[in-house]
Amino acid sequence: MRIPQPPVRRRLLPARSMRRRWFAATVLACAVTLAVAGCGGDSTASTDKTVGAGSSPTFAAGTTMARLAAAGKVTVGTKFDQPLFGLKGLDGKVAGFDVEIAKIISAGMGINESGITFVETPSSQREGAIQQGKVDFVVATYTINDKRKQLVSFAGPYYQAGQDIMVKKDNTTITGPESLRPANAKVCSVSGSTPAEKIKQYVDASNIVLFDVYSKCADALRTGQVDAVTTDNVVLLGLADASGGAFKLVDKPFTTEPYGIGIKKGDIAFCQFIHEQLTAASADGRYAKAWQSTAGKVTGTTPTLPTLATCS
Ligand code: GLU
């Protein structure tokens, strides 16, 4: 059984003619496959934004892509309290670079925004959510590392961050990780995160405060319960930006944090499909646009897609 995939977007075709071709191809493909698989409710997207950019026109039976495309729905784990990457607004919508990456991947299966359900996956819950099938994939400032690779697989990396430290704007004593112990600083991070592990070599256990989400660390910094917050620079940048000038970054990244898309362990076909989508989005400008409309509003510089790792 082969499931049709939206065609590659061809920039030279006028939008109307492109839509006509896409519509004709979809009708034909649906006629062939409807009886066995359906045509993924939201795949008849009417705008460029929702048309996928995958290079393969069909999905092999039994693959994650075939299943999701046929359902026309996908469940994605992300953060809900991290400005710039994944922040749930008062309107109930989640916004950020991770959310845009999830949309790019979903569009490649013909699933538009309305077919995506975002569920909150705090740092310590990401592997479990994937293993238990609560989510189809996770895009959540999720560092690829060997420990996690025992439990899940990763596509990517799609971005590279680095661990940094955030303090109150008038703090001059905390200047980097080495300054934390001499200052007897209380440092906040999040359970199940890589920064919470790494900071142990710079701070005594009694001075480490762990919450489930970073917004609680920002609150603790504001109220003076802790002296510093540590996690990835881009996560801190979002929190500092949202603080209206109350917080600043030390701006001395001391780790590398390659962000991956977490998927079921060993789902190599899905990993390769995600790589195709990222590569296509990087080539046609959607990756840059995703950054510029989110994190880029604060960071300025637009990254290029890092070299993708081999799927395993
Ligand atoms: N990237 C790090 C991690 O995956 C820190 C950010 C986070 O907790 O999401 O643990």
mmCIF file of C-alpha atoms and ligand atoms in Angstrom:
data_model
loop_
_atom_site.group_PDB
_atom_site.id
_atom_site.type_symbol
_atom_site.label_atom_id
_atom_site.label_comp_id
_atom_site.label_asym_id
_atom_site.label_seq_id
_atom_site.Cartn_x
_atom_site.Cartn_y
_atom_site.Cartn_z
ATOM 1 C CA MET A 1 0.000 0.000 0.000
ATOM 2 C CA ARG A 2 1.457 3.376 -0.962
ATOM 3 C CA ILE A 3 0.211 6.602 0.506
ATOM 4 C CA PRO A 4 0.493 9.726 -1.630
ATOM 5 C CA GLN A 5 2.634 12.558 -0.393
ATOM 6 C CA PRO A 6 2.219 16.184 -1.454
ATOM 7 C CA PRO A 7 4.562 17.059 -4.294
ATOM 8 C CA VAL A 8 7.734 19.035 -3.876
ATOM 9 C CA ARG A 9 6.964 22.746 -3.996
ATOM 10 C CA ARG A 10 8.304 24.189 -7.227
ATOM 11 C CA ARG A 11 9.114 27.838 -6.803
ATOM 12 C CA LEU A 12 8.934 28.664 -10.526
ATOM 13 C CA LEU A 13 5.289 27.688 -10.909
ATOM 14 C CA PRO A 14 2.723 30.397 -10.224
ATOM 15 C CA ALA A 15 0.806 29.580 -7.039
ATOM 16 C CA ARG A 16 -2.497 29.004 -8.845
ATOM 17 C CA SER A 17 -1.089 26.615 -11.396
ATOM 18 C CA MET A 18 0.819 24.820 -8.646
ATOM 19 C CA ARG A 19 -2.360 24.423 -6.618
ATOM 20 C CA ARG A 20 -4.202 23.086 -9.654
ATOM 21 C CA ARG A 21 -1.489 20.469 -10.245
ATOM 22 C CA TRP A 22 -1.428 19.543 -6.593
ATOM 23 C CA PHE A 23 -5.206 19.241 -6.517
ATOM 24 C CA ALA A 24 -5.251 17.071 -9.653
ATOM 25 C CA ALA A 25 -2.498 14.837 -8.311
ATOM 26 C CA THR A 26 -4.249 14.508 -4.978
ATOM 27 C CA VAL A 27 -7.593 13.611 -6.521
ATOM 28 C CA LEU A 28 -5.924 10.967 -8.664
ATOM 29 C CA ALA A 29 -3.902 9.559 -5.794
ATOM 30 C CA CYS A 30 -6.915 9.508 -3.486
ATOM 31 C CA ALA A 31 -8.983 7.716 -6.070
ATOM 32 C CA VAL A 32 -6.401 4.972 -6.127
ATOM 33 C CA THR A 33 -5.822 4.645 -2.411
ATOM 34 C CA LEU A 34 -9.026 5.758 -0.704
ATOM 35 C CA ALA A 35 -10.449 2.283 -0.358
ATOM 36 C CA VAL A 36 -7.512 1.016 1.638
ATOM 37 C CA ALA A 37 -5.996 3.977 3.386
ATOM 38 C CA GLY A 38 -8.013 7.168 3.118
ATOM 39 C CA CYS A 39 -6.326 10.383 2.145
ATOM 40 C CA GLY A 40 -5.296 12.046 5.367
ATOM 41 C CA GLY A 41 -8.033 14.615 6.054
ATOM 42 C CA ASP A 42 -5.893 17.731 6.126
ATOM 43 C CA SER A 43 -3.603 16.870 3.265
ATOM 44 C CA THR A 44 -5.540 18.856 0.683
ATOM 45 C CA ALA A 45 -3.901 22.002 1.898
ATOM 46 C CA SER A 46 -4.832 25.125 0.032
ATOM 47 C CA THR A 47 -1.907 27.337 0.893
ATOM 48 C CA ASP A 48 1.827 27.069 0.244
ATOM 49 C CA LYS A 49 2.484 27.014 3.969
ATOM 50 C CA THR A 50 0.753 23.706 4.446
ATOM 51 C CA VAL A 51 2.130 21.903 1.409
ATOM 52 C CA GLY A 52 4.830 19.424 2.338
ATOM 53 C CA ALA A 53 8.276 19.515 0.826
ATOM 54 C CA GLY A 54 9.292 15.868 1.031
ATOM 55 C CA SER A 55 11.189 14.494 -1.915
ATOM 56 C CA SER A 56 9.491 11.099 -1.936
ATOM 57 C CA PRO A 57 5.972 11.071 -3.376
ATOM 58 C CA THR A 58 4.814 7.959 -1.494
ATOM 59 C CA PHE A 59 5.294 6.236 1.855
ATOM 60 C CA ALA A 60 5.956 2.541 2.211
ATOM 61 C CA ALA A 61 3.277 0.542 4.000
ATOM 62 C CA GLY A 62 3.869 0.040 7.680
ATOM 63 C CA THR A 63 5.988 3.161 8.149
ATOM 64 C CA THR A 64 5.238 5.834 10.723
ATOM 65 C CA MET A 65 4.778 8.322 7.876
ATOM 66 C CA ALA A 66 2.182 6.110 6.159
ATOM 67 C CA ARG A 67 0.268 5.704 9.426
ATOM 68 C CA LEU A 68 0.291 9.413 10.295
ATOM 69 C CA ALA A 69 -0.462 10.571 6.753
ATOM 70 C CA ALA A 70 -3.426 8.197 6.595
ATOM 71 C CA ALA A 71 -4.718 9.502 9.937
ATOM 72 C CA GLY A 72 -4.133 13.125 8.935
ATOM 73 C CA LYS A 73 -3.179 13.739 12.554
ATOM 74 C CA VAL A 74 -0.035 13.805 14.615
ATOM 75 C CA THR A 75 0.725 14.277 18.314
ATOM 76 C CA VAL A 76 3.880 16.226 19.103
ATOM 77 C CA GLY A 77 5.608 16.659 22.449
ATOM 78 C CA THR A 78 7.043 20.101 23.105
ATOM 79 C CA LYS A 79 7.623 22.636 25.877
ATOM 80 C CA PHE A 80 4.834 24.972 26.935
ATOM 81 C CA ASP A 81 6.776 27.474 29.047
ATOM 82 C CA GLN A 82 9.873 28.276 27.009
ATOM 83 C CA PRO A 83 9.577 31.574 25.124
ATOM 84 C CA LEU A 84 11.098 31.481 21.613
ATOM 85 C CA PHE A 85 11.013 27.651 21.364
ATOM 86 C CA GLY A 86 7.722 26.410 22.803
ATOM 87 C CA LEU A 87 5.375 28.734 24.669
ATOM 88 C CA LYS A 88 1.653 28.220 25.115
ATOM 89 C CA GLY A 89 -0.163 31.508 24.737
ATOM 90 C CA LEU A 90 -3.377 32.670 26.347
ATOM 91 C CA ASP A 91 -5.149 31.710 23.120
ATOM 92 C CA GLY A 92 -4.114 28.096 23.778
ATOM 93 C CA LYS A 93 -1.721 28.025 20.827
ATOM 94 C CA VAL A 94 1.888 26.972 21.212
ATOM 95 C CA ALA A 95 4.510 29.083 19.440
ATOM 96 C CA GLY A 96 8.257 28.945 18.930
ATOM 97 C CA PHE A 97 11.053 27.513 16.804
ATOM 98 C CA ASP A 98 10.403 23.937 17.977
ATOM 99 C CA VAL A 99 6.754 24.336 17.058
ATOM 100 C CA GLU A 100 7.742 25.552 13.584
ATOM 101 C CA ILE A 101 10.071 22.567 13.131
ATOM 102 C CA ALA A 102 7.182 20.266 14.103
ATOM 103 C CA LYS A 103 4.990 21.979 11.489
ATOM 104 C CA ILE A 104 7.640 21.487 8.792
ATOM 105 C CA ILE A 105 7.885 17.760 9.558
ATOM 106 C CA SER A 106 4.111 17.343 9.704
ATOM 107 C CA ALA A 107 3.584 19.240 6.449
ATOM 108 C CA GLY A 108 5.822 16.683 4.758
ATOM 109 C CA MET A 109 3.164 14.099 5.585
ATOM 110 C CA GLY A 110 0.367 16.343 4.314
ATOM 111 C CA ILE A 111 -0.693 17.281 7.847
ATOM 112 C CA ASN A 112 -1.320 20.951 8.412
ATOM 113 C CA GLU A 113 -1.429 22.916 11.644
ATOM 114 C CA SER A 114 -4.966 21.916 12.540
ATOM 115 C CA GLY A 115 -3.961 18.250 12.425
ATOM 116 C CA ILE A 116 -1.206 18.697 15.042
ATOM 117 C CA THR A 117 -1.927 18.194 18.732
ATOM 118 C CA PHE A 118 0.834 19.600 20.911
ATOM 119 C CA VAL A 119 1.242 18.047 24.341
ATOM 120 C CA GLU A 120 3.537 19.355 27.045
ATOM 121 C CA THR A 121 6.645 17.250 27.582
ATOM 122 C CA PRO A 122 8.795 18.649 30.417
ATOM 123 C CA SER A 123 12.451 17.606 30.283
ATOM 124 C CA SER A 124 12.161 14.495 32.456
ATOM 125 C CA GLN A 125 9.121 13.160 30.578
ATOM 126 C CA ARG A 126 10.355 13.164 26.992
ATOM 127 C CA GLU A 127 11.779 9.633 26.697
ATOM 128 C CA GLY A 128 8.765 8.158 28.500
ATOM 129 C CA ALA A 129 6.271 9.991 26.292
ATOM 130 C CA ILE A 130 7.975 8.575 23.184
ATOM 131 C CA GLN A 131 8.352 5.058 24.563
ATOM 132 C CA GLN A 132 4.737 4.899 25.727
ATOM 133 C CA GLY A 133 3.444 6.207 22.396
ATOM 134 C CA LYS A 134 1.867 9.282 23.990
ATOM 135 C CA VAL A 135 3.497 11.346 21.249
ATOM 136 C CA ASP A 136 4.585 10.574 17.689
ATOM 137 C CA PHE A 137 7.692 12.700 18.055
ATOM 138 C CA VAL A 138 9.233 15.256 20.397
ATOM 139 C CA VAL A 139 10.652 18.653 19.452
ATOM 140 C CA ALA A 140 11.506 20.226 22.799
ATOM 141 C CA THR A 141 15.011 21.746 23.095
ATOM 142 C CA TYR A 142 15.995 18.092 23.349
ATOM 143 C CA THR A 143 19.741 17.426 23.432
ATOM 144 C CA ILE A 144 20.938 14.323 21.608
ATOM 145 C CA ASN A 145 23.150 12.246 23.898
ATOM 146 C CA ASP A 146 24.215 8.633 24.345
ATOM 147 C CA LYS A 147 22.232 8.070 27.538
ATOM 148 C CA ARG A 148 18.986 9.100 25.854
ATOM 149 C CA LYS A 149 19.889 7.143 22.726
ATOM 150 C CA GLN A 150 19.594 3.965 24.811
ATOM 151 C CA LEU A 151 15.861 4.690 25.085
ATOM 152 C CA VAL A 152 14.863 6.657 21.974
ATOM 153 C CA SER A 153 16.245 7.596 18.563
ATOM 154 C CA PHE A 154 16.926 11.104 17.322
ATOM 155 C CA ALA A 155 16.655 12.813 13.976
ATOM 156 C CA GLY A 156 18.772 15.904 13.528
ATOM 157 C CA PRO A 157 20.417 17.870 14.956
ATOM 158 C CA TYR A 158 18.363 20.827 13.716
ATOM 159 C CA TYR A 159 20.060 23.373 16.005
ATOM 160 C CA GLN A 160 23.013 23.596 18.349
ATOM 161 C CA ALA A 161 22.778 25.419 21.681
ATOM 162 C CA GLY A 162 25.173 25.649 24.630
ATOM 163 C CA GLN A 163 24.642 25.664 28.382
ATOM 164 C CA ASP A 164 24.862 29.103 29.982
ATOM 165 C CA ILE A 165 23.888 30.920 33.180
ATOM 166 C CA MET A 166 21.242 33.578 33.807
ATOM 167 C CA VAL A 167 21.371 36.002 36.749
ATOM 168 C CA LYS A 168 19.643 39.184 37.887
ATOM 169 C CA LYS A 169 20.701 42.177 35.815
ATOM 170 C CA ASP A 170 22.754 43.813 38.608
ATOM 171 C CA ASN A 171 24.696 40.644 39.546
ATOM 172 C CA THR A 172 28.427 41.063 38.934
ATOM 173 C CA THR A 173 29.823 38.181 41.007
ATOM 174 C CA ILE A 174 28.560 35.314 38.822
ATOM 175 C CA THR A 175 30.574 35.442 35.631
ATOM 176 C CA GLY A 176 30.728 31.796 34.551
ATOM 177 C CA PRO A 177 30.377 28.256 35.956
ATOM 178 C CA GLU A 178 33.656 28.509 37.927
ATOM 179 C CA SER A 179 32.367 31.535 39.836
ATOM 180 C CA LEU A 180 29.331 29.693 41.247
ATOM 181 C CA ARG A 181 31.024 27.741 44.070
ATOM 182 C CA PRO A 182 33.158 30.668 45.379
ATOM 183 C CA ALA A 183 29.974 32.793 45.426
ATOM 184 C CA ASN A 184 28.106 30.022 47.306
ATOM 185 C CA ALA A 185 25.401 30.565 44.699
ATOM 186 C CA LYS A 186 22.113 28.696 44.706
ATOM 187 C CA VAL A 187 21.530 27.509 41.160
ATOM 188 C CA CYS A 188 18.254 26.400 39.629
ATOM 189 C CA SER A 189 17.696 23.955 36.767
ATOM 190 C CA VAL A 190 15.229 21.289 35.680
ATOM 191 C CA SER A 191 15.079 17.585 36.559
ATOM 192 C CA GLY A 192 15.993 15.247 33.745
ATOM 193 C CA SER A 193 17.879 17.936 31.823
ATOM 194 C CA THR A 194 21.499 17.812 30.683
ATOM 195 C CA PRO A 195 22.351 21.155 32.396
ATOM 196 C CA ALA A 196 21.161 19.766 35.740
ATOM 197 C CA GLU A 197 23.756 16.992 35.356
ATOM 198 C CA LYS A 198 26.590 19.159 34.072
ATOM 199 C CA ILE A 199 26.252 21.805 36.794
ATOM 200 C CA LYS A 200 26.992 19.232 39.514
ATOM 201 C CA GLN A 201 30.730 19.612 38.883
ATOM 202 C CA TYR A 202 30.557 23.361 39.585
ATOM 203 C CA VAL A 203 28.068 23.537 42.485
ATOM 204 C CA ASP A 204 27.604 21.554 45.734
ATOM 205 C CA ALA A 205 24.484 19.376 45.704
ATOM 206 C CA SER A 206 22.953 21.392 48.567
ATOM 207 C CA ASN A 207 23.025 24.509 46.384
ATOM 208 C CA ILE A 208 21.261 22.955 43.378
ATOM 209 C CA VAL A 209 17.503 23.531 43.156
ATOM 210 C CA LEU A 210 15.560 21.455 40.629
ATOM 211 C CA PHE A 211 12.051 22.085 39.311
ATOM 212 C CA ASP A 212 10.100 20.339 36.559
ATOM 213 C CA VAL A 213 10.014 23.364 34.214
ATOM 214 C CA TYR A 214 12.232 26.416 33.654
ATOM 215 C CA SER A 215 9.542 29.029 34.279
ATOM 216 C CA LYS A 216 9.639 28.000 37.960
ATOM 217 C CA CYS A 217 13.398 28.666 37.996
ATOM 218 C CA ALA A 218 12.761 32.128 36.541
ATOM 219 C CA ASP A 219 10.221 32.784 39.319
ATOM 220 C CA ALA A 220 12.725 31.634 41.945
ATOM 221 C CA LEU A 221 15.368 33.974 40.507
ATOM 222 C CA ARG A 222 12.928 36.866 40.516
ATOM 223 C CA THR A 223 12.040 36.325 44.172
ATOM 224 C CA GLY A 224 15.678 35.840 45.186
ATOM 225 C CA GLN A 225 15.264 32.198 46.240
ATOM 226 C CA VAL A 226 18.077 31.295 43.867
ATOM 227 C CA ASP A 227 21.005 33.345 42.531
ATOM 228 C CA ALA A 228 21.251 31.826 39.073
ATOM 229 C CA VAL A 229 19.423 29.665 36.547
ATOM 230 C CA THR A 230 21.318 27.337 34.256
ATOM 231 C CA THR A 231 20.258 25.671 31.036
ATOM 232 C CA ASP A 232 20.767 26.201 27.299
ATOM 233 C CA ASN A 233 21.591 29.759 26.229
ATOM 234 C CA VAL A 234 18.605 30.011 23.877
ATOM 235 C CA VAL A 235 16.199 28.864 26.578
ATOM 236 C CA LEU A 236 17.668 31.445 28.966
ATOM 237 C CA LEU A 237 17.531 34.093 26.258
ATOM 238 C CA GLY A 238 13.797 33.586 25.975
ATOM 239 C CA LEU A 239 13.334 33.850 29.743
ATOM 240 C CA ALA A 240 15.597 36.915 29.967
ATOM 241 C CA ASP A 241 13.709 38.567 27.129
ATOM 242 C CA ALA A 242 10.398 37.849 28.848
ATOM 243 C CA SER A 243 11.745 39.318 32.122
ATOM 244 C CA GLY A 244 11.686 42.808 30.658
ATOM 245 C CA GLY A 245 15.315 43.493 31.526
ATOM 246 C CA ALA A 246 15.307 41.971 35.030
ATOM 247 C CA PHE A 247 17.611 39.091 34.025
ATOM 248 C CA LYS A 248 20.750 38.807 31.892
ATOM 249 C CA LEU A 249 22.867 35.976 30.515
ATOM 250 C CA VAL A 250 26.448 35.550 31.637
ATOM 251 C CA ASP A 251 26.968 34.690 27.958
ATOM 252 C CA LYS A 252 29.741 32.111 28.339
ATOM 253 C CA PRO A 253 28.343 28.871 26.920
ATOM 254 C CA PHE A 254 30.281 25.928 28.366
ATOM 255 C CA THR A 255 28.736 22.855 26.677
ATOM 256 C CA THR A 256 27.385 21.919 23.261
ATOM 257 C CA GLU A 257 23.729 20.901 23.113
ATOM 258 C CA PRO A 258 22.731 19.528 19.697
ATOM 259 C CA TYR A 259 18.934 19.563 19.487
ATOM 260 C CA GLY A 260 17.306 16.459 18.042
ATOM 261 C CA ILE A 261 13.801 15.309 17.237
ATOM 262 C CA GLY A 262 13.016 12.387 19.512
ATOM 263 C CA ILE A 263 11.311 9.388 17.905
ATOM 264 C CA LYS A 264 10.695 5.707 18.752
ATOM 265 C CA LYS A 265 13.956 3.835 19.131
ATOM 266 C CA GLY A 266 15.085 2.294 15.863
ATOM 267 C CA ASP A 267 12.550 4.030 13.582
ATOM 268 C CA ILE A 268 15.173 4.669 10.932
ATOM 269 C CA ALA A 269 12.706 5.304 8.102
ATOM 270 C CA PHE A 270 11.010 8.057 10.108
ATOM 271 C CA CYS A 271 14.385 9.559 11.009
ATOM 272 C CA GLN A 272 15.410 9.595 7.340
ATOM 273 C CA PHE A 273 12.090 11.136 6.365
ATOM 274 C CA ILE A 274 12.590 13.903 8.961
ATOM 275 C CA HIS A 275 16.064 14.523 7.579
ATOM 276 C CA GLU A 276 14.593 14.920 4.094
ATOM 277 C CA GLN A 277 12.111 17.478 5.418
ATOM 278 C CA LEU A 278 14.794 19.454 7.275
ATOM 279 C CA THR A 279 17.084 19.424 4.258
ATOM 280 C CA ALA A 280 14.293 20.603 1.956
ATOM 281 C CA ALA A 281 13.244 23.312 4.438
ATOM 282 C CA SER A 282 16.816 24.498 4.728
ATOM 283 C CA ALA A 283 17.155 24.656 0.931
ATOM 284 C CA ASP A 284 13.915 26.524 0.251
ATOM 285 C CA GLY A 285 14.120 28.998 3.114
ATOM 286 C CA ARG A 286 11.440 27.587 5.423
ATOM 287 C CA TYR A 287 14.029 26.672 8.079
ATOM 288 C CA ALA A 288 15.397 30.242 8.114
ATOM 289 C CA LYS A 289 11.862 31.651 8.137
ATOM 290 C CA ALA A 290 10.949 29.420 11.072
ATOM 291 C CA TRP A 291 13.881 30.851 13.016
ATOM 292 C CA GLN A 292 13.313 34.455 12.012
ATOM 293 C CA SER A 293 9.652 34.389 13.032
ATOM 294 C CA THR A 294 10.484 32.974 16.489
ATOM 295 C CA ALA A 295 13.866 32.867 18.246
ATOM 296 C CA GLY A 296 15.408 35.106 15.584
ATOM 297 C CA LYS A 297 13.336 38.023 16.846
ATOM 298 C CA VAL A 298 15.588 38.069 19.896
ATOM 299 C CA THR A 299 18.835 36.433 18.767
ATOM 300 C CA GLY A 300 19.207 38.146 15.427
ATOM 301 C CA THR A 301 21.565 35.756 13.645
ATOM 302 C CA THR A 302 19.879 33.031 11.627
ATOM 303 C CA PRO A 303 21.581 29.633 12.016
ATOM 304 C CA THR A 304 22.189 27.219 9.182
ATOM 305 C CA LEU A 305 20.980 23.658 9.536
ATOM 306 C CA PRO A 306 23.778 21.641 11.208
ATOM 307 C CA THR A 307 25.138 18.530 9.484
ATOM 308 C CA LEU A 308 22.594 15.805 10.137
ATOM 309 C CA ALA A 309 23.767 12.704 11.957
ATOM 310 C CA THR A 310 23.352 9.205 10.560
ATOM 311 C CA CYS A 311 20.008 7.722 11.559
ATOM 312 C CA SER A 312 20.382 4.791 13.953
HETATM 313 N N1 GLU B 1 18.795 20.766 25.974
HETATM 314 C C1 GLU B 1 18.841 20.381 27.345
HETATM 315 C C2 GLU B 1 18.165 19.047 27.536
HETATM 316 O O1 GLU B 1 17.689 18.463 26.621
HETATM 317 C C3 GLU B 1 18.260 21.427 28.254
HETATM 318 C C4 GLU B 1 16.953 22.026 27.834
HETATM 319 C C5 GLU B 1 15.782 21.178 28.290
HETATM 320 O O2 GLU B 1 15.756 20.741 29.447
HETATM 321 O O3 GLU B 1 14.871 21.003 27.476
HETATM 322 O O4 GLU B 1 18.137 18.536 28.623
#
